[in-house]
């Protein structure tokens, strides 16, 4: 009888354990997933970021449906712009929106980021050069040689014009002018007597007011109005040294590879959304503010004199082409593209 009771107890315990085990095996495995969080810093200050990136990041966070959240930081908010690349490599920040030139990317093609003199005439030139003329593959190759950072996508921003305190009506008026601009644009403009000045983005308006700067060659007229520079400058030069700023998105490679494929695709779609928004925001804004803007008077350097700047750009291109085989490849593409657009005629090129 004792043995029978012991047997029944053991059998009952085994049955209970078996049922529990079966239930455990039948239930799907549930692994607690914490929300993925990224910190992304843009080159732009708050007012400008409202247009050049924030709408797309807001959309990403909404559609990611709680799986991922990108925290957006503005110019110099976490680290100075010139240190963004290294910070991204170290994982201090997860992603960056800027141009290669400003963040001191350690690649030979960084010289082409931002405003490379006369490489583009219109904003649509940038996506065509990347997607139809081979720049995308060159950028992927170059950043593939750098540890820790993945280049994701390039797009166009506004053209590069001078906004100045005093009027610019001829090339000689540029001599001695202290101007906030991008590194490569500054090197080129120094050939005409411009003194390039590097300052934190948020200090520019005050620097113009105090006389530390005579002007800005960092944007088109849309940004001048948006960020407040039109309030401290009096004149806008309609000649530009580039038809569109070339900027990119980058990410820390490890963090990018950790993302599931559907979140990678979502981020790519949001980058494209950002690129598209800027196309019409800048294109319409540049025209509207030239026509209806009341804060800056328009000035123009005569075509025959401005041709000297374009001729100097050709020399500058050849100097950059001599730096590495890859920079030569990019310059060759620029020359081929410029020739094709000239042959295509209006509306692709008017001269």
Tab-separated table of C-alpha atoms in Angstrom:
chain	number	residue	atom	x	y	z
A	1	UNK	CA	0.000	0.000	0.000
A	2	UNK	CA	2.860	2.354	0.907
A	3	UNK	CA	4.604	1.615	-2.365
A	4	UNK	CA	1.346	2.197	-4.251
A	5	UNK	CA	0.864	5.611	-2.617
A	6	UNK	CA	4.442	6.584	-3.430
A	7	UNK	CA	3.945	5.485	-7.030
A	8	UNK	CA	0.756	7.518	-7.409
A	9	UNK	CA	2.408	10.621	-5.914
A	10	UNK	CA	5.409	10.271	-8.222
A	11	UNK	CA	3.194	9.720	-11.251
A	12	UNK	CA	1.035	12.730	-10.395
A	13	UNK	CA	4.104	14.936	-9.984
A	14	UNK	CA	5.526	13.715	-13.259
A	15	UNK	CA	2.221	14.328	-15.053
A	16	UNK	CA	2.015	17.882	-13.666
A	17	UNK	CA	5.598	18.601	-14.678
A	18	UNK	CA	4.951	17.116	-18.107
A	19	UNK	CA	1.905	19.292	-18.671
A	20	UNK	CA	3.820	22.370	-17.548
A	21	UNK	CA	6.723	21.436	-19.781
A	22	UNK	CA	4.415	20.873	-22.750
A	23	UNK	CA	2.792	24.247	-22.140
A	24	UNK	CA	6.219	25.865	-22.038
A	25	UNK	CA	7.255	24.253	-25.294
A	26	UNK	CA	3.959	25.099	-26.985
A	27	UNK	CA	4.108	28.809	-26.060
A	28	UNK	CA	6.191	31.021	-28.377
A	29	UNK	CA	9.470	32.284	-26.920
A	30	UNK	CA	9.082	35.878	-25.761
A	31	UNK	CA	12.278	37.919	-25.545
A	32	UNK	CA	12.089	41.367	-24.002
A	33	UNK	CA	13.088	43.863	-26.667
A	34	UNK	CA	14.178	47.308	-25.511
A	35	UNK	CA	13.564	50.250	-27.812
A	36	UNK	CA	16.511	51.075	-30.077
A	37	UNK	CA	17.684	54.627	-29.454
A	38	UNK	CA	19.960	56.689	-31.655
A	39	UNK	CA	21.482	60.110	-31.198
A	40	UNK	CA	21.796	61.992	-34.502
A	41	UNK	CA	23.477	65.396	-34.777
A	42	UNK	CA	22.939	67.697	-37.734
A	43	UNK	CA	25.140	70.513	-38.989
A	44	UNK	CA	22.111	72.854	-38.794
A	45	UNK	CA	20.948	75.076	-35.979
A	46	UNK	CA	17.393	74.762	-34.595
A	47	UNK	CA	15.611	77.124	-37.025
A	48	UNK	CA	17.213	75.550	-40.090
A	49	UNK	CA	16.848	71.997	-38.803
A	50	UNK	CA	13.075	72.537	-38.709
A	51	UNK	CA	13.256	72.223	-42.498
A	52	UNK	CA	16.376	70.283	-43.476
A	53	UNK	CA	15.894	67.258	-41.212
A	54	UNK	CA	13.338	67.458	-38.393
A	55	UNK	CA	10.216	66.554	-40.460
A	56	UNK	CA	11.843	63.339	-41.662
A	57	UNK	CA	13.061	62.356	-38.184
A	58	UNK	CA	9.625	63.046	-36.713
A	59	UNK	CA	8.138	60.825	-39.419
A	60	UNK	CA	10.656	58.066	-38.715
A	61	UNK	CA	9.899	58.065	-35.004
A	62	UNK	CA	6.180	57.890	-35.720
A	63	UNK	CA	6.323	55.076	-38.256
A	64	UNK	CA	8.908	53.081	-36.257
A	65	UNK	CA	5.972	52.400	-33.940
A	66	UNK	CA	7.945	52.212	-30.728
A	67	UNK	CA	10.708	49.929	-32.049
A	68	UNK	CA	13.205	52.764	-32.466
A	69	UNK	CA	13.581	56.413	-31.578
A	70	UNK	CA	16.061	58.929	-33.007
A	71	UNK	CA	16.967	61.833	-30.750
A	72	UNK	CA	17.861	64.841	-32.911
A	73	UNK	CA	20.595	67.272	-31.844
A	74	UNK	CA	21.480	70.557	-33.546
A	75	UNK	CA	24.772	72.172	-34.632
A	76	UNK	CA	27.527	71.793	-32.010
A	77	UNK	CA	24.980	70.664	-29.399
A	78	UNK	CA	26.790	67.441	-28.419
A	79	UNK	CA	30.154	67.891	-30.139
A	80	UNK	CA	31.622	70.624	-32.389
A	81	UNK	CA	30.814	70.075	-36.070
A	82	UNK	CA	34.486	69.598	-36.940
A	83	UNK	CA	34.662	66.652	-34.523
A	84	UNK	CA	31.500	64.884	-35.667
A	85	UNK	CA	33.225	62.218	-37.714
A	86	UNK	CA	35.498	61.073	-34.900
A	87	UNK	CA	32.630	61.166	-32.403
A	88	UNK	CA	30.584	58.951	-34.714
A	89	UNK	CA	33.483	56.521	-35.118
A	90	UNK	CA	33.805	56.241	-31.334
A	91	UNK	CA	30.065	55.725	-30.941
A	92	UNK	CA	29.587	58.923	-28.941
A	93	UNK	CA	26.827	59.668	-31.433
A	94	UNK	CA	25.123	57.209	-33.739
A	95	UNK	CA	24.478	59.208	-36.906
A	96	UNK	CA	25.270	62.535	-38.588
A	97	UNK	CA	23.748	64.796	-41.209
A	98	UNK	CA	26.395	67.114	-42.648
A	99	UNK	CA	28.813	67.501	-45.504
A	100	UNK	CA	32.081	65.559	-45.671
A	101	UNK	CA	34.157	68.742	-45.676
A	102	UNK	CA	32.783	70.285	-42.482
A	103	UNK	CA	33.083	67.130	-40.367
A	104	UNK	CA	36.691	66.540	-41.480
A	105	UNK	CA	35.962	63.113	-42.919
A	106	UNK	CA	39.317	61.315	-43.372
A	107	UNK	CA	38.735	60.474	-47.035
A	108	UNK	CA	40.214	62.065	-50.132
A	109	UNK	CA	36.759	62.914	-51.503
A	110	UNK	CA	35.801	65.029	-48.473
A	111	UNK	CA	36.912	68.051	-50.487
A	112	UNK	CA	33.800	67.619	-52.649
A	113	UNK	CA	31.349	67.853	-49.765
A	114	UNK	CA	29.668	71.184	-49.123
A	115	UNK	CA	30.301	73.676	-51.903
A	116	UNK	CA	32.811	72.528	-54.490
A	117	UNK	CA	33.196	75.492	-56.884
A	118	UNK	CA	30.882	75.252	-59.904
A	119	UNK	CA	30.470	71.470	-59.651
A	120	UNK	CA	26.715	72.047	-59.784
A	121	UNK	CA	24.438	74.715	-61.226
A	122	UNK	CA	21.098	73.466	-59.880
A	123	UNK	CA	20.002	71.318	-56.962
A	124	UNK	CA	18.913	68.424	-59.193
A	125	UNK	CA	22.513	68.079	-60.366
A	126	UNK	CA	23.498	66.437	-57.072
A	127	UNK	CA	21.160	63.406	-57.144
A	128	UNK	CA	21.818	62.925	-60.861
A	129	UNK	CA	25.589	62.929	-60.302
A	130	UNK	CA	25.258	60.380	-57.508
A	131	UNK	CA	22.648	58.097	-59.008
A	132	UNK	CA	23.348	58.304	-62.747
A	133	UNK	CA	26.993	59.401	-63.107
A	134	UNK	CA	28.716	57.164	-60.556
A	135	UNK	CA	29.411	59.305	-57.499
A	136	UNK	CA	27.417	56.950	-55.257
A	137	UNK	CA	29.767	54.068	-55.959
A	138	UNK	CA	32.829	56.268	-55.414
A	139	UNK	CA	31.514	57.469	-52.034
A	140	UNK	CA	30.739	53.895	-50.990
A	141	UNK	CA	34.242	52.819	-51.975
A	142	UNK	CA	35.932	55.667	-50.112
A	143	UNK	CA	34.011	55.215	-46.861
A	144	UNK	CA	34.366	51.461	-47.140
A	145	UNK	CA	38.060	52.036	-46.444
A	146	UNK	CA	37.331	53.893	-43.185
A	147	UNK	CA	36.656	51.893	-40.043
A	148	UNK	CA	33.572	52.549	-37.993
A	149	UNK	CA	31.509	54.847	-40.248
A	150	UNK	CA	29.044	54.002	-43.010
A	151	UNK	CA	28.101	56.581	-45.645
A	152	UNK	CA	24.383	56.295	-46.360
A	153	UNK	CA	23.088	58.913	-48.783
A	154	UNK	CA	23.826	62.291	-50.370
A	155	UNK	CA	21.414	65.051	-51.320
A	156	UNK	CA	21.269	68.690	-52.397
A	157	UNK	CA	20.723	71.847	-50.403
A	158	UNK	CA	20.788	75.506	-51.464
A	159	UNK	CA	23.268	77.405	-53.660
A	160	UNK	CA	26.220	79.357	-52.224
A	161	UNK	CA	25.820	83.140	-52.270
A	162	UNK	CA	27.382	86.050	-50.404
A	163	UNK	CA	25.326	87.893	-47.800
A	164	UNK	CA	27.297	90.974	-46.772
A	165	UNK	CA	27.201	94.149	-44.734
A	166	UNK	CA	28.619	96.240	-47.602
A	167	UNK	CA	27.633	95.830	-51.262
A	168	UNK	CA	29.581	93.567	-53.630
A	169	UNK	CA	29.385	94.908	-57.182
A	170	UNK	CA	32.769	93.833	-58.562
A	171	UNK	CA	35.438	91.244	-57.736
A	172	UNK	CA	37.671	93.821	-56.047
A	173	UNK	CA	34.932	94.374	-53.463
A	174	UNK	CA	35.674	90.879	-52.108
A	175	UNK	CA	39.245	91.724	-51.148
A	176	UNK	CA	39.840	91.675	-47.427
A	177	UNK	CA	36.283	90.621	-46.601
A	178	UNK	CA	36.168	88.304	-43.554
A	179	UNK	CA	33.631	85.671	-44.510
A	180	UNK	CA	32.174	82.631	-42.766
A	181	UNK	CA	32.186	79.770	-45.250
A	182	UNK	CA	33.011	76.091	-45.755
A	183	UNK	CA	36.652	74.858	-45.770
A	184	UNK	CA	37.003	74.061	-49.483
A	185	UNK	CA	34.911	77.057	-50.586
A	186	UNK	CA	37.121	79.226	-48.384
A	187	UNK	CA	40.301	77.935	-50.022
A	188	UNK	CA	38.894	78.780	-53.424
A	189	UNK	CA	37.529	82.200	-52.467
A	190	UNK	CA	40.846	83.210	-50.902
A	191	UNK	CA	42.144	83.512	-54.482
A	192	UNK	CA	39.994	86.627	-54.757
A	193	UNK	CA	41.122	88.183	-51.498
A	194	UNK	CA	38.408	86.715	-49.275
A	195	UNK	CA	39.552	85.921	-45.720
A	196	UNK	CA	37.785	82.676	-44.681
A	197	UNK	CA	36.750	82.557	-41.025
A	198	UNK	CA	35.688	79.485	-39.048
A	199	UNK	CA	33.346	80.010	-36.099
A	200	UNK	CA	30.665	77.985	-34.324
A	201	UNK	CA	27.427	78.175	-36.308
A	202	UNK	CA	25.442	79.819	-33.504
A	203	UNK	CA	28.002	82.645	-33.196
A	204	UNK	CA	27.723	83.907	-36.771
A	205	UNK	CA	24.928	86.441	-36.322
A	206	UNK	CA	26.661	88.149	-33.399
A	207	UNK	CA	30.012	88.054	-35.228
A	208	UNK	CA	28.481	90.048	-38.086
A	209	UNK	CA	26.948	92.527	-35.646
A	210	UNK	CA	30.252	93.085	-33.851
A	211	UNK	CA	32.240	93.465	-37.076
A	212	UNK	CA	34.204	90.249	-36.613
A	213	UNK	CA	32.662	89.110	-39.908
A	214	UNK	CA	31.957	91.172	-43.030
A	215	UNK	CA	29.722	88.550	-44.543
A	216	UNK	CA	28.650	84.968	-45.019
A	217	UNK	CA	29.086	82.576	-47.957
A	218	UNK	CA	27.395	79.576	-46.404
A	219	UNK	CA	23.974	79.423	-48.006
A	220	UNK	CA	21.380	80.873	-50.316
A	221	UNK	CA	18.837	83.548	-49.479
A	222	UNK	CA	16.337	81.066	-47.991
A	223	UNK	CA	18.681	80.242	-45.143
A	224	UNK	CA	19.685	83.885	-44.710
A	225	UNK	CA	16.068	84.682	-43.859
A	226	UNK	CA	15.349	81.468	-41.965
A	227	UNK	CA	18.248	81.630	-39.519
A	228	UNK	CA	18.332	85.406	-38.997
A	229	UNK	CA	21.350	86.370	-41.073
A	230	UNK	CA	19.204	88.601	-43.272
A	231	UNK	CA	18.605	90.717	-40.149
A	232	UNK	CA	22.306	91.587	-39.793
A	233	UNK	CA	23.421	91.797	-43.447
A	234	UNK	CA	22.306	94.366	-46.001
A	235	UNK	CA	23.180	92.897	-49.404
A	236	UNK	CA	22.788	89.619	-51.274
A	237	UNK	CA	25.041	88.825	-54.258
A	238	UNK	CA	23.069	87.006	-56.962
A	239	UNK	CA	26.213	85.338	-58.408
A	240	UNK	CA	26.996	82.004	-56.778
A	241	UNK	CA	30.047	79.763	-56.714
A	242	UNK	CA	27.961	76.591	-56.553
A	243	UNK	CA	24.405	75.756	-57.477
A	244	UNK	CA	23.856	73.347	-54.591
A	245	UNK	CA	25.450	72.250	-51.348
A	246	UNK	CA	26.201	68.536	-51.273
A	247	UNK	CA	25.486	66.946	-47.889
A	248	UNK	CA	25.171	63.403	-46.634
A	249	UNK	CA	23.875	61.107	-43.939
A	250	UNK	CA	26.357	58.900	-42.087
A	251	UNK	CA	26.034	56.316	-39.309
A	252	UNK	CA	28.255	54.456	-36.904
A	253	UNK	CA	28.812	51.165	-38.750
A	254	UNK	CA	28.164	48.894	-35.784
A	255	UNK	CA	24.915	50.629	-34.906
A	256	UNK	CA	23.798	50.567	-38.557
A	257	UNK	CA	24.469	46.848	-38.893
A	258	UNK	CA	22.563	46.150	-35.672
A	259	UNK	CA	19.344	47.505	-37.162
A	260	UNK	CA	16.816	45.004	-38.535
A	261	UNK	CA	16.332	45.317	-42.274
A	262	UNK	CA	12.900	46.942	-42.064
A	263	UNK	CA	14.271	49.790	-39.917
A	264	UNK	CA	17.169	50.277	-42.326
A	265	UNK	CA	14.674	50.597	-45.173
A	266	UNK	CA	12.541	52.990	-43.138
A	267	UNK	CA	15.557	55.209	-42.465
A	268	UNK	CA	16.445	55.195	-46.181
A	269	UNK	CA	12.900	56.263	-47.052
A	270	UNK	CA	13.066	59.085	-44.519
A	271	UNK	CA	16.398	60.260	-45.968
A	272	UNK	CA	14.763	60.378	-49.405
A	273	UNK	CA	11.847	62.303	-47.908
A	274	UNK	CA	14.285	64.831	-46.490
A	275	UNK	CA	16.072	65.156	-49.838
A	276	UNK	CA	12.769	65.749	-51.636
A	277	UNK	CA	11.527	68.346	-49.128
A	278	UNK	CA	14.692	70.393	-49.516
A	279	UNK	CA	14.431	70.362	-53.311
A	280	UNK	CA	11.178	72.310	-53.360
A	281	UNK	CA	11.729	74.304	-50.155
A	282	UNK	CA	14.970	75.817	-51.393
A	283	UNK	CA	14.030	76.127	-55.065
A	284	UNK	CA	10.846	78.030	-54.303
A	285	UNK	CA	12.350	79.973	-51.426
A	286	UNK	CA	15.314	81.268	-53.392
A	287	UNK	CA	13.029	82.778	-56.041
A	288	UNK	CA	10.330	84.064	-53.686
A	289	UNK	CA	12.738	85.895	-51.399
A	290	UNK	CA	14.570	87.506	-54.314
A	291	UNK	CA	11.217	88.820	-55.506
A	292	UNK	CA	9.380	89.539	-52.246
A	293	UNK	CA	12.155	89.732	-49.649
A	294	UNK	CA	12.551	93.146	-48.001
A	295	UNK	CA	15.621	92.703	-45.816
A	296	UNK	CA	18.497	92.585	-48.316
A	297	UNK	CA	19.242	94.505	-51.480
A	298	UNK	CA	20.313	92.406	-54.470
A	299	UNK	CA	23.630	93.117	-56.199
A	300	UNK	CA	25.278	91.413	-59.185
A	301	UNK	CA	28.801	91.160	-60.581
A	302	UNK	CA	28.736	91.489	-64.392
A	303	UNK	CA	28.920	88.221	-66.343
A	304	UNK	CA	32.158	89.113	-68.113
A	305	UNK	CA	33.884	89.750	-64.790
A	306	UNK	CA	32.338	86.715	-63.072
A	307	UNK	CA	33.747	84.609	-65.928
A	308	UNK	CA	37.161	85.135	-64.278
A	309	UNK	CA	35.866	83.256	-61.220
A	310	UNK	CA	34.616	80.400	-63.388
A	311	UNK	CA	37.953	80.238	-65.225
A	312	UNK	CA	39.802	80.076	-61.909
A	313	UNK	CA	37.532	77.221	-60.867
A	314	UNK	CA	38.795	75.169	-63.806
A	315	UNK	CA	42.356	75.533	-62.464
A	316	UNK	CA	41.138	74.604	-59.000
A	317	UNK	CA	39.489	71.469	-60.379
A	318	UNK	CA	42.756	70.369	-62.011
A	319	UNK	CA	44.674	70.920	-58.773
A	320	UNK	CA	42.220	68.717	-56.881
A	321	UNK	CA	42.315	66.079	-59.632
A	322	UNK	CA	46.085	65.798	-59.150
A	323	UNK	CA	45.712	64.802	-55.482
A	324	UNK	CA	44.689	61.136	-55.830
A	325	UNK	CA	43.413	58.773	-58.538
A	326	UNK	CA	39.978	58.903	-56.905
A	327	UNK	CA	39.755	62.700	-56.828
A	328	UNK	CA	40.696	62.632	-60.508
A	329	UNK	CA	37.872	60.182	-61.151
A	330	UNK	CA	35.401	62.573	-59.505
A	331	UNK	CA	36.711	65.572	-61.451
A	332	UNK	CA	36.453	63.587	-64.686
A	333	UNK	CA	32.800	62.894	-63.845
A	334	UNK	CA	32.200	66.604	-63.149
A	335	UNK	CA	33.744	67.523	-66.509
A	336	UNK	CA	31.740	64.881	-68.375
A	337	UNK	CA	28.538	65.990	-66.653
A	338	UNK	CA	29.170	69.682	-67.357
A	339	UNK	CA	29.819	68.902	-71.035
A	340	UNK	CA	26.661	66.793	-71.275
A	341	UNK	CA	24.512	69.492	-69.704
A	342	UNK	CA	25.958	72.149	-72.013
A	343	UNK	CA	25.215	69.966	-75.043
A	344	UNK	CA	21.701	69.316	-73.757
A	345	UNK	CA	21.120	73.064	-73.775
A	346	UNK	CA	18.191	74.869	-72.205
A	347	UNK	CA	16.846	74.359	-69.575
A	348	UNK	CA	19.804	72.241	-68.415
A	349	UNK	CA	22.334	74.996	-69.081
A	350	UNK	CA	21.864	78.524	-70.359
A	351	UNK	CA	25.488	79.198	-71.164
